Short mmCIF file of C-alpha atoms and ligand atoms in Angstrom, two decimals:
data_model
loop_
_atom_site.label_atom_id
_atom_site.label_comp_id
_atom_site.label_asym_id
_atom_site.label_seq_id
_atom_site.Cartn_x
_atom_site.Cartn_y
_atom_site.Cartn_z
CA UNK A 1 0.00 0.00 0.00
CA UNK A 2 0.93 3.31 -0.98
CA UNK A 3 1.82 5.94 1.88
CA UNK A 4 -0.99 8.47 2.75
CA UNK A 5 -0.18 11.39 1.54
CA UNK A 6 -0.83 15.00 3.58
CA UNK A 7 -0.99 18.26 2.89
CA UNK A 8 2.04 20.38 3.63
CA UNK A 9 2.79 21.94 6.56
CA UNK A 10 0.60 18.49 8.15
CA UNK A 11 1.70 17.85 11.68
CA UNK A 12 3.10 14.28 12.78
CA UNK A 13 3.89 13.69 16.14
CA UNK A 14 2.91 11.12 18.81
CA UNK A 15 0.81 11.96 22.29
CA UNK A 16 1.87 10.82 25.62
CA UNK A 17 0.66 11.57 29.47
CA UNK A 18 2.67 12.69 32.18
CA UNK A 19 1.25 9.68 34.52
CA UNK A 20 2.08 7.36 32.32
CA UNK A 21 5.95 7.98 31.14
CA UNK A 22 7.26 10.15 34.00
CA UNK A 23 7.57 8.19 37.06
CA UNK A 24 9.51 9.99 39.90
CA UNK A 25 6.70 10.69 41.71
CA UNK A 26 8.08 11.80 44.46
CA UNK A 27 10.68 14.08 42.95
CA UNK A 28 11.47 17.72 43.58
CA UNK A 29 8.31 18.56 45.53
CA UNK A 30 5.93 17.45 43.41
CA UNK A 31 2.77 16.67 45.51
CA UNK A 32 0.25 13.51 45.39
CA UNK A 33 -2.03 12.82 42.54
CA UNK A 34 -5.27 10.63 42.87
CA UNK A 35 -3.55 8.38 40.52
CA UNK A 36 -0.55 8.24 42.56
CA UNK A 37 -3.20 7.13 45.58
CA UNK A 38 -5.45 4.52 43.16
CA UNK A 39 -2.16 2.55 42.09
CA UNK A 40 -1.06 2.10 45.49
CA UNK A 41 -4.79 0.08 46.63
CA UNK A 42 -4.77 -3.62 46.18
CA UNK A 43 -6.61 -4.83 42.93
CA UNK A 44 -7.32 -1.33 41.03
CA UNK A 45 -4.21 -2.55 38.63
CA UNK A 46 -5.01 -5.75 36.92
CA UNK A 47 -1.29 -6.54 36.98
CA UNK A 48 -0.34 -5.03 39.88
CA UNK A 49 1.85 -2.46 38.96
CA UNK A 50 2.36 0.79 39.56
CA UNK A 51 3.68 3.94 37.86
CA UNK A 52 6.31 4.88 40.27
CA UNK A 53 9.03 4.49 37.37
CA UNK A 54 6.63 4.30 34.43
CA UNK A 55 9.02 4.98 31.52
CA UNK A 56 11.35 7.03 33.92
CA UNK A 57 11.26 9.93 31.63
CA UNK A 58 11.33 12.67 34.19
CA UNK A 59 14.51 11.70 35.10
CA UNK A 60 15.98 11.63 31.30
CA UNK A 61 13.63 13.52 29.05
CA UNK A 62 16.45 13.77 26.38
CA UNK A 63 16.45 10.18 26.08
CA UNK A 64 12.64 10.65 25.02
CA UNK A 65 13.32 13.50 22.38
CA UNK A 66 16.19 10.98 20.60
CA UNK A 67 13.70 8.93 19.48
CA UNK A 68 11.23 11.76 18.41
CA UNK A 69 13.95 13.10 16.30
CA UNK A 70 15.13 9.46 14.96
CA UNK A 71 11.73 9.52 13.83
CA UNK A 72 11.61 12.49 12.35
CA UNK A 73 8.50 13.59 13.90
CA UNK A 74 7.41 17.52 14.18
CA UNK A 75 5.12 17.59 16.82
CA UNK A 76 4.80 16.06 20.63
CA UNK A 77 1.87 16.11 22.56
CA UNK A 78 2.35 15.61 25.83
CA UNK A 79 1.04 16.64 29.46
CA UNK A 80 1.54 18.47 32.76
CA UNK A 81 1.68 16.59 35.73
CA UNK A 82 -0.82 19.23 37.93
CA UNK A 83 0.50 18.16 41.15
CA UNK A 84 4.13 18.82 39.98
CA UNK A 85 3.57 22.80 39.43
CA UNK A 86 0.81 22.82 42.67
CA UNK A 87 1.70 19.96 44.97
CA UNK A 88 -1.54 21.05 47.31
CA UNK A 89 -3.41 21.83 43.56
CA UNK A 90 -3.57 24.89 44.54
CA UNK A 91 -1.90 27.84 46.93
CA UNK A 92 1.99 27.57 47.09
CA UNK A 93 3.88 27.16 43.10
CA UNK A 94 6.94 24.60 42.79
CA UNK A 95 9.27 26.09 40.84
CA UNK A 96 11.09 23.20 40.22
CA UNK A 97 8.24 21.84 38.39
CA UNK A 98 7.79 24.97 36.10
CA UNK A 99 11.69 24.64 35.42
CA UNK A 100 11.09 20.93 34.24
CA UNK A 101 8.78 21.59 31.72
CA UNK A 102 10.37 24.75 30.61
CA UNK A 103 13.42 23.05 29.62
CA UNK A 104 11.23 20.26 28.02
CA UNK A 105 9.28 22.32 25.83
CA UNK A 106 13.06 24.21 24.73
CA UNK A 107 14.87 20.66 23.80
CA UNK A 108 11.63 20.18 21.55
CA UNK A 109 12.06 23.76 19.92
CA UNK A 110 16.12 23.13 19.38
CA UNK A 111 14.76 19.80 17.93
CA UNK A 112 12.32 21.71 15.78
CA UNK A 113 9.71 19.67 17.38
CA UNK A 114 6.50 21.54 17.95
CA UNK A 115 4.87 21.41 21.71
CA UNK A 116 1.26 20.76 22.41
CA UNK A 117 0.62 20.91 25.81
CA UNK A 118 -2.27 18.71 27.88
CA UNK A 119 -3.22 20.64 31.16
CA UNK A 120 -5.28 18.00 32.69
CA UNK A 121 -4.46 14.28 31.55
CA UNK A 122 -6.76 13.20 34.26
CA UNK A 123 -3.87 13.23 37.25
CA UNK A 124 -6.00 15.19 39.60
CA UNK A 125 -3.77 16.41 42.89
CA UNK A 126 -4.68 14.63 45.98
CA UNK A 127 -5.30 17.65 47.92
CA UNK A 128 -8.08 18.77 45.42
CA UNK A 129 -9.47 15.28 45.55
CA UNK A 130 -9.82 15.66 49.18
CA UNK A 131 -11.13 18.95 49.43
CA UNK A 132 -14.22 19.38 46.57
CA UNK A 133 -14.39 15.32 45.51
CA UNK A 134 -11.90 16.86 42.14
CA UNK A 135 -13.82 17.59 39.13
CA UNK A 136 -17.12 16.03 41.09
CA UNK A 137 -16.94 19.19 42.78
CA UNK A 138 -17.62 22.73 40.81
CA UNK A 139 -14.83 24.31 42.90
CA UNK A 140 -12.47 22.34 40.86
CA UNK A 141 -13.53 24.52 37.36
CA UNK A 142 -11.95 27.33 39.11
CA UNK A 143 -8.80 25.72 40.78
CA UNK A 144 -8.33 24.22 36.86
CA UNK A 145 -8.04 28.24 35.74
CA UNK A 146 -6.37 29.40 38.17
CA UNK A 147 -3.42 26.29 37.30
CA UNK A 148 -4.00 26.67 33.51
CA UNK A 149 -2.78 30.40 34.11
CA UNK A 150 0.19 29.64 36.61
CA UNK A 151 1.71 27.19 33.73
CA UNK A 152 0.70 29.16 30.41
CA UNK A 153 2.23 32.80 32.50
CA UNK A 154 5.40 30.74 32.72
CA UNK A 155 5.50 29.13 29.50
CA UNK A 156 3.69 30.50 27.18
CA UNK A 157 6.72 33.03 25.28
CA UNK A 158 7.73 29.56 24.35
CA UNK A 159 4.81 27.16 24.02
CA UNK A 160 1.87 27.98 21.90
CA UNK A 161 -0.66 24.97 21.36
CA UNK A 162 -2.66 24.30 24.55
CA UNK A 163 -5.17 21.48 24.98
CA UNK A 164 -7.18 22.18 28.35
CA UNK A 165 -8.18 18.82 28.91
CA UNK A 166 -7.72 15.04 27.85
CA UNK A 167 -10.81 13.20 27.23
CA UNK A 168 -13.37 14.18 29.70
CA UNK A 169 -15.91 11.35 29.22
CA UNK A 170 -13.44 8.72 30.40
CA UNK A 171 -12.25 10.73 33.51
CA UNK A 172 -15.88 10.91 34.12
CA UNK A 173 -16.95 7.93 33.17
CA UNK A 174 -14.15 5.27 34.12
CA UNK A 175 -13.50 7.48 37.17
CA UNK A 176 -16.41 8.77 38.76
CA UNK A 177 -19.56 6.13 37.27
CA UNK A 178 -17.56 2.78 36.78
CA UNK A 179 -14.64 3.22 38.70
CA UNK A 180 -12.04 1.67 36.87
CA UNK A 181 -9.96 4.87 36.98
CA UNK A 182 -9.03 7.39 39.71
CA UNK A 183 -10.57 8.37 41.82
CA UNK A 184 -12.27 5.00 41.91
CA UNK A 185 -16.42 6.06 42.26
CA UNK A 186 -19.14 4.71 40.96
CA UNK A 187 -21.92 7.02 40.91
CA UNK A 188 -24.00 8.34 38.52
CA UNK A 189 -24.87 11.84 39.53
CA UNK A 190 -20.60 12.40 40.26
CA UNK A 191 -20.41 11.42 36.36
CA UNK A 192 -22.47 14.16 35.42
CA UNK A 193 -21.28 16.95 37.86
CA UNK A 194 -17.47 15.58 36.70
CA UNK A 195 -18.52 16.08 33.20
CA UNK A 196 -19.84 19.98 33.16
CA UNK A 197 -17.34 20.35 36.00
CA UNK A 198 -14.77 19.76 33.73
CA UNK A 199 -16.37 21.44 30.96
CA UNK A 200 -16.84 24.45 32.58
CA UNK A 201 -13.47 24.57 33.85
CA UNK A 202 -12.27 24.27 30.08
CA UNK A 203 -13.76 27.46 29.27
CA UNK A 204 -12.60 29.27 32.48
CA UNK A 205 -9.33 28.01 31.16
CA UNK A 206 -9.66 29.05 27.74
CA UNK A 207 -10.19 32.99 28.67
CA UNK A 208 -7.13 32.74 31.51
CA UNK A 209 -5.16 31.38 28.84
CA UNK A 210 -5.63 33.95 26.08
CA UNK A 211 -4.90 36.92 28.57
CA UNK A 212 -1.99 35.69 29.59
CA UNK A 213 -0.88 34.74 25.98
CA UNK A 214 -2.00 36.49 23.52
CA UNK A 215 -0.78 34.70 20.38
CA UNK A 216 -1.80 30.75 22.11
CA UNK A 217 -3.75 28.51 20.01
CA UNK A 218 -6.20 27.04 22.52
CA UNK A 219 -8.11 23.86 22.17
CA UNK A 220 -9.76 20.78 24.32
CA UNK A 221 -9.11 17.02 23.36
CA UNK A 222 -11.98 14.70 23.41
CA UNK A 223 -12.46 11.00 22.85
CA UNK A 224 -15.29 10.54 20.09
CA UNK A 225 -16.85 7.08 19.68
CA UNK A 226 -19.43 6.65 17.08
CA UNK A 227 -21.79 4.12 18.26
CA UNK A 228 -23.85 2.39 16.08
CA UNK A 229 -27.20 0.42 16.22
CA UNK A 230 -26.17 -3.21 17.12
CA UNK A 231 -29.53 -4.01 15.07
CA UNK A 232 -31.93 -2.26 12.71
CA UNK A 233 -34.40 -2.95 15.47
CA UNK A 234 -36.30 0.95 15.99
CA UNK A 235 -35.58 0.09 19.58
CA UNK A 236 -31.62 -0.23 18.93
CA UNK A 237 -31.54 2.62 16.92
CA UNK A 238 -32.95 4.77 19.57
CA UNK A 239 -30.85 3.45 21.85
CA UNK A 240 -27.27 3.96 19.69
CA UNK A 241 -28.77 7.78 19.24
CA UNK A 242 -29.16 8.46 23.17
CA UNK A 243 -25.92 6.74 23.41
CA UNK A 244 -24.38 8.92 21.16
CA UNK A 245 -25.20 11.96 22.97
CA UNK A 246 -23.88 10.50 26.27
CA UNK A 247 -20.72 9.74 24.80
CA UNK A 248 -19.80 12.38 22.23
CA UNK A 249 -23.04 14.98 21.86
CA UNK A 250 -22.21 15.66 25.31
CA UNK A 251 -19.11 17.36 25.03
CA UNK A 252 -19.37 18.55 21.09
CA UNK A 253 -22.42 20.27 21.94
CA UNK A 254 -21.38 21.66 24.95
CA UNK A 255 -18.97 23.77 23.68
CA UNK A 256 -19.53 23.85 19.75
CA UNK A 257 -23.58 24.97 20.14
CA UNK A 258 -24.02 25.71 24.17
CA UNK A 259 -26.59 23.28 25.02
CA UNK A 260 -26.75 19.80 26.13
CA UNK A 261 -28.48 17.25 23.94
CA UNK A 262 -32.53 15.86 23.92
CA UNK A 263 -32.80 13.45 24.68
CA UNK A 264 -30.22 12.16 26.28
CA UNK A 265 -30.82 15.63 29.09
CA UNK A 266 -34.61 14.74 29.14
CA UNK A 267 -34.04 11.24 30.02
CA UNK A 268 -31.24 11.82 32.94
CA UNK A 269 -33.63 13.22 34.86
CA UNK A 270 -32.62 13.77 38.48
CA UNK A 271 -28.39 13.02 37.55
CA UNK A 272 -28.48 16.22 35.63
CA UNK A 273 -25.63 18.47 37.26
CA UNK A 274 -27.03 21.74 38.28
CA UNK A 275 -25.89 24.50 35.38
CA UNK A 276 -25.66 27.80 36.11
CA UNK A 277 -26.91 30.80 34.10
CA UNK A 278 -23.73 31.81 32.49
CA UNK A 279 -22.10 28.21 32.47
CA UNK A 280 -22.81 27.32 29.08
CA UNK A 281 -21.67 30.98 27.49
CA UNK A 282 -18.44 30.02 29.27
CA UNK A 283 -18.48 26.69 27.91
CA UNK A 284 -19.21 27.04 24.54
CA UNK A 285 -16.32 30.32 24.08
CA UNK A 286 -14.97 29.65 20.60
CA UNK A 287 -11.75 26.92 20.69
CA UNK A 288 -9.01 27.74 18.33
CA UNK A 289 -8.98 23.53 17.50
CA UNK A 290 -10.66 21.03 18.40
CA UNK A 291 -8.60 17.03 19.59
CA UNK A 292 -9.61 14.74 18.34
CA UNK A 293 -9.29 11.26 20.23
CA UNK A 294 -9.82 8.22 18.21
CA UNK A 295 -9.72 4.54 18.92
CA UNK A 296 -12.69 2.49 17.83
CA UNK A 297 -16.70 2.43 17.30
CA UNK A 298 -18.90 0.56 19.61
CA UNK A 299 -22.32 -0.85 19.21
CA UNK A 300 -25.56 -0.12 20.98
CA UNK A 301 -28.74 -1.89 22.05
CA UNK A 302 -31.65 -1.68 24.15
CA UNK A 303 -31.69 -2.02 27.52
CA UNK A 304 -34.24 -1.04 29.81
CA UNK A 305 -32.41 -2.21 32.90
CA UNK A 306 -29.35 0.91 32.22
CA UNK A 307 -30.34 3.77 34.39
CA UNK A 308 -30.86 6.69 32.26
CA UNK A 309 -29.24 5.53 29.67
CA UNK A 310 -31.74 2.94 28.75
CA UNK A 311 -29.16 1.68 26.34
CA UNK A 312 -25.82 -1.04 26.45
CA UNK A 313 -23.46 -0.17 24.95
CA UNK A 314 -20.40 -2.44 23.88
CA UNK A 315 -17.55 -3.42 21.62
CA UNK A 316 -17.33 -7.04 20.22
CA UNK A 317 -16.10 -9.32 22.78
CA UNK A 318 -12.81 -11.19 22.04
CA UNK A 319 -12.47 -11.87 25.23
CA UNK A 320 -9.65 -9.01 25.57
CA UNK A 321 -7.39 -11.14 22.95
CA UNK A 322 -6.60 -9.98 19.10
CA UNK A 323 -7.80 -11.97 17.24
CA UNK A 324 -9.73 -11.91 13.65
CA UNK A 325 -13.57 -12.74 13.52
CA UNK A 326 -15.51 -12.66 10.07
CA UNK A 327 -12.59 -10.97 8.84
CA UNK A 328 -12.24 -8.22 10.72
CA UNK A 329 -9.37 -7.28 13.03
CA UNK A 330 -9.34 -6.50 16.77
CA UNK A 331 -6.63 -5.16 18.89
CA UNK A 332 -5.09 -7.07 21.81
CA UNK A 333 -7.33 -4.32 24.11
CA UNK A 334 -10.60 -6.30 22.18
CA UNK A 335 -11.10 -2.89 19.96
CA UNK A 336 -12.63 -3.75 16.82
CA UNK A 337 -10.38 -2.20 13.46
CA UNK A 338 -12.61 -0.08 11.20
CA UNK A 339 -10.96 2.84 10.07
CA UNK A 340 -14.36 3.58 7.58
CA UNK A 341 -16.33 4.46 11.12
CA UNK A 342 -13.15 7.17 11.44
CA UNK A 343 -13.72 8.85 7.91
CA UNK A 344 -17.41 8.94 8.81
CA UNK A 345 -17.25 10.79 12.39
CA UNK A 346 -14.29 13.01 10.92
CA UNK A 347 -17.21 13.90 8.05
CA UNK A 348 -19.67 14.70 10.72
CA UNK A 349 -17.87 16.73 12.77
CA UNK A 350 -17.26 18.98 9.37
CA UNK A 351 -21.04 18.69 8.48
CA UNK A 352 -22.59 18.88 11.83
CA UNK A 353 -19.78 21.49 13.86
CA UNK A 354 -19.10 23.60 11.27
CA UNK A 355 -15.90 21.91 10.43
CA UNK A 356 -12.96 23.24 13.06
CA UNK A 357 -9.69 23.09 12.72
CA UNK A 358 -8.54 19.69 13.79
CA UNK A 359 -5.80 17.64 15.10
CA UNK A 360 -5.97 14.01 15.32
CA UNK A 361 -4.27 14.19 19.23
CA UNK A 362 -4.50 10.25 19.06
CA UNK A 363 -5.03 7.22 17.81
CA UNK A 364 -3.23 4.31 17.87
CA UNK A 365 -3.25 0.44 18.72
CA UNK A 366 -1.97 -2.31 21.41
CA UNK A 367 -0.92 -5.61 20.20
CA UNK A 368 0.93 -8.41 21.43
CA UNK A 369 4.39 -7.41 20.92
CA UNK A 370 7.27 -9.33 21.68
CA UNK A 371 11.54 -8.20 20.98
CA UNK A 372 13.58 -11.01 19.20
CA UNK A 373 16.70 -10.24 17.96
CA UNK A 374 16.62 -6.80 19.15
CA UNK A 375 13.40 -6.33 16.68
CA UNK A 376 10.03 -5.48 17.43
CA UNK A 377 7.60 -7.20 13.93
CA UNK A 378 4.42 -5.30 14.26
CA UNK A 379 2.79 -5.83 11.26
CA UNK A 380 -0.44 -5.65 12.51
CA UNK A 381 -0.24 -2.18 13.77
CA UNK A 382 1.33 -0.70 10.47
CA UNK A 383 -1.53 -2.07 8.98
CA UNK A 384 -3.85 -0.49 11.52
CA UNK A 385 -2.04 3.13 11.26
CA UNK A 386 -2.01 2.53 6.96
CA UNK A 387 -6.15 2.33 7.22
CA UNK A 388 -6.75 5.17 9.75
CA UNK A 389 -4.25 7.16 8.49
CA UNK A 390 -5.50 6.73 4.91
CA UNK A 391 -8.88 7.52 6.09
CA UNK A 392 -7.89 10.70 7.31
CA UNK A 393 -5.90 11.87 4.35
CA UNK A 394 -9.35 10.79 2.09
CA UNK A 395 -11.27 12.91 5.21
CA UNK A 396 -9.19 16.07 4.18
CA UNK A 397 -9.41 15.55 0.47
CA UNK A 398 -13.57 15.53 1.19
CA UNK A 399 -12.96 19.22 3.34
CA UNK A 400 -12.44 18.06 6.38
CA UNK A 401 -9.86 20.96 8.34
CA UNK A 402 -7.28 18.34 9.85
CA UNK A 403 -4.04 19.82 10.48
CA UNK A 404 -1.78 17.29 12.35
CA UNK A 405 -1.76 13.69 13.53
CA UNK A 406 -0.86 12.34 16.52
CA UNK A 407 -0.49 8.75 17.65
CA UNK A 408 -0.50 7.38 20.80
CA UNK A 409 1.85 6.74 21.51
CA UNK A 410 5.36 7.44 21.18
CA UNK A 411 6.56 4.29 23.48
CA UNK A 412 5.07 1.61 25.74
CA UNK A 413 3.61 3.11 28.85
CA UNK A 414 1.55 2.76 32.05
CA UNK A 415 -1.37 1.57 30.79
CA UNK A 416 -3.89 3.03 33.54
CA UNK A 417 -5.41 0.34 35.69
CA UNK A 418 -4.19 -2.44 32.88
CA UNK A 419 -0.75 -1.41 34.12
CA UNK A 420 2.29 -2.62 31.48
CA UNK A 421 0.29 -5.20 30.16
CA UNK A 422 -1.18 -2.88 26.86
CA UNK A 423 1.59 -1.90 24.58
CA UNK A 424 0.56 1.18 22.50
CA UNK A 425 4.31 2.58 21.08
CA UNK A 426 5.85 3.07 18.09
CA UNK A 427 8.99 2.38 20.65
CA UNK A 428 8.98 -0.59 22.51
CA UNK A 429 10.06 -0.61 26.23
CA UNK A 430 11.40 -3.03 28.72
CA UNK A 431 10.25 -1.73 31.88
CA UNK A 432 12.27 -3.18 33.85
CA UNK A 433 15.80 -2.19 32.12
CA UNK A 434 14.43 1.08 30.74
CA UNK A 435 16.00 -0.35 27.41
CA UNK A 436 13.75 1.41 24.13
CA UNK A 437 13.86 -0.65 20.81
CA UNK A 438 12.22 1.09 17.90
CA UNK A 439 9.25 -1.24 16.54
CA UNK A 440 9.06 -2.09 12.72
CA UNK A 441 5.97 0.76 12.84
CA UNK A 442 8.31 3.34 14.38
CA UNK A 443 9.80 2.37 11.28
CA UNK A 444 6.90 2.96 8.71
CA UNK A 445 6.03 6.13 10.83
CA UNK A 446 9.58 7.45 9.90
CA UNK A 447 9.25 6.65 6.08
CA UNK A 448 5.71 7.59 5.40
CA UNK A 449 7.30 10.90 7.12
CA UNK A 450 9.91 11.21 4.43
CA UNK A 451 7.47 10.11 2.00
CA UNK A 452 5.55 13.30 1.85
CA UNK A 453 6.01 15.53 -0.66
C1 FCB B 501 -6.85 7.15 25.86
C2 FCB B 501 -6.06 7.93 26.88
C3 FCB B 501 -4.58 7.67 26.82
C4 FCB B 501 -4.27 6.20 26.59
C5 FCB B 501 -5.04 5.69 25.40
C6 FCB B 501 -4.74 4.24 25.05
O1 FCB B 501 -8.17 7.03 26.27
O2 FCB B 501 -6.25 9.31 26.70
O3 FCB B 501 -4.00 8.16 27.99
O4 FCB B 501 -4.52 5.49 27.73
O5 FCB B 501 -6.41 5.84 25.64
#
């Protein structure tokens, strides 16, 4: 297959999260995060693990950035740990912390890498936790400004593409209605306080950003999962719509039109989180881009016995193995391999949101890999970034306003609560020796690179 071809000027870089590649968390003052707390309780990570060294890249960044520029990559997305720049999430500023990233974000401009910087990658400080429940609480919108200001003041001469926050549906979700992620709750009405929590402390952001610098480019990163009708059933096809709204309407409408969607807001009743007057003005302030998260489609059906919801949503069970069924291909994280569902959400958003500017600020797959002979053979996941990639190049011949792709990620990391045991890099790691061998897709990254025109 050909390589996909992009428009000049396109951006391609890989994402990562300061939770999962840092580790010393403990170093130079930096304070406590909830996920600091959640990996410490017995059985949160399936394997056991912790993040405590993660990919150890606190301690050697430049390490990092070697690969990056092997690669030949122009952009890196990647976040702030919170608690390092506000140990207590709030009050008293680490300057240490603030130095750390500052010299980070100028070995990526002497590489000629561009920074795009995450403010909230879901490692909510302790202290915050504690105080207002984190984003459960509204306090939280205004501790979130008051931090996005503290870093973008001290970095911003330097650092011009902000993202406010990572995915808010799964910190909601996973963290505050299943919990599977920090903080660990399982409660309906904290998912939908968490969720315009967070929203509104996006916009707060967005205005404390853009006073103190005037020239950022300012944009949020959410996770958008088409769901489809599992059957033609009118039943299932009410359900995937209501389903859509809870997991992408949500957010898109939120801040591209103001307003929450019917009928997902009708039927959620006594959850919804109390909104007040001005909250969706603040919300809905115009973003400069728009992140676009992007792993798989899921299917809906039915389901009276959901609360509020009304509707199950799921992916194809494989049992949490890749495998191949009916000829389709599914990742070793059971996440079915349709890049067509891609093209068709990237269309909507143009058609439906009046086409932002765009940056894919992930996408990517975990397989089984295994290192022989000092090589990593990932076939499967050059095929996966050939057919999502392509769909994105076809997306921007058909209008779409994509400027820049991201994949997650640049190397094996902490996985969240599936600890080590997901490997999502274009650079495998051995955790235990540090040791980084550049996969056969780190590979194809590097040439379709070079293969643009
Ligand atoms: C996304 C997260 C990212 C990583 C990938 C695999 O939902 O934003 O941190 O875990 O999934």
């Amino acid at each position: 297959m050909p390589f996909p071809q992009f428009p000049p000027f396109f951006l391609f870089g890989t994402a990562t999260a300061a939770f999962q590649i840092e580790g010393s968390t403990n170093s130079d003052g930096k304070g406590v995060s909830i996920w600091d707390t959640f990996t410490h309780k017995a059985g949160k990570v399936i394997t056991g693990e912790n993040a405590d060294m993660a990919c150890d890249t606190y301690a050697n960044p430049e390490r990092d950035l070697a690969l990056m520029t092997e690669l030949g990559l122009n952009a890196y997305r990647f976040s702030i740990a919170w608690s390092r720049i506000l140990p207590e999430g709030r009050g008293q500023v680490n300057q240490k912390g603030l130095d750390y990233y500052r010299r980070l974000v100028d070995s990526l401009l002497e590489r000629r890498i561009l920074p795009f910087i995450t403010l909230f990658h879901w490692d909510t400080p302790q202290a915050l936790q504690d105080r207002c429940g984190g984003f459960a609480g509204r306090d939280m919108a205004d501790y979130f400004a008051d931090y996005a200001e503290i870093v973008v003041k001290a970095l911003g001469d330097r650092a011009k593409h902000w993202i406010t926050l990572n995915e808010p549906w799964e910190h909601a979700a996973f963290g505050h209605l299943l919990g599977t992620h920090a903080p660990g709750r399982r409660n309906p009405f904290a998912y939908f306080r968490a969720a315009h929590h967070q929203l509104l402390g996006h916009g707060l952001a967005l205005e404390r950003i853009r006073a103190a610098s005037s020239d950022a480019r300012v944009g949020i990163t959410l996770s958008l999962t088409p769901i489809y009708p599992a059957t033609e059933k009118k039943k299932d096809v009410a359900a995937a719509k209501v389903a859509n709204q809870f997991f992408n309407d949500f957010y898109l409408d939120g801040i591209f039109k103001g307003s929450y969607p019917d009928p997902l807001w009708k039927k959620i009743g006594i959850a919804r989180p109390r909104v007040g007057p001005q909250d969706m003005s603040i919300i809905s302030r115009p973003v400069d881009f728009l992140g676009v998260n992007y792993y798989s489609r899921e299917f809906a059906r039915s389901a009276w016995y959901v609360p509020f919801l009304g509707a199950w949503v799921d992916e194809v069970d494989t049992g949490g193995k890749e495998a191949v069924i009916d000829g389709t291909q599914y990742t070793d994280a059971g996440r079915e391999v349709y890049p067509p569902a891609f093209y068709e959400m990237l269309m909507r958003l143009k058609e439906e949101y009046g086409n932002p500017c765009m940056y894919i600020t992930e996408n990517g797959a975990s397989f089984t890999d295994v290192l022989e002979d000092e090589k990593v053979r990932d076939p499967l996941r050059i095929s996966f970034l050939e057919g999502y990639m392509d769909a994105a190049a076809r997306a921007i011949e058909d209008g779409v306003n994509l400027k820049g792709y991201f994949i997650w990620s640049l190397m094996d990391n902490f996985e969240w609560s599936s600890g080590f045991s997901k490997r999502f890099g274009l650079v495998y790691v051995d955790h235990a020796t540090q040791q980084r061998v550049i996969k056969d897709s780190g590979y194809w990254v590097k040439e379709m690179i070079h293969a643009q025109g």
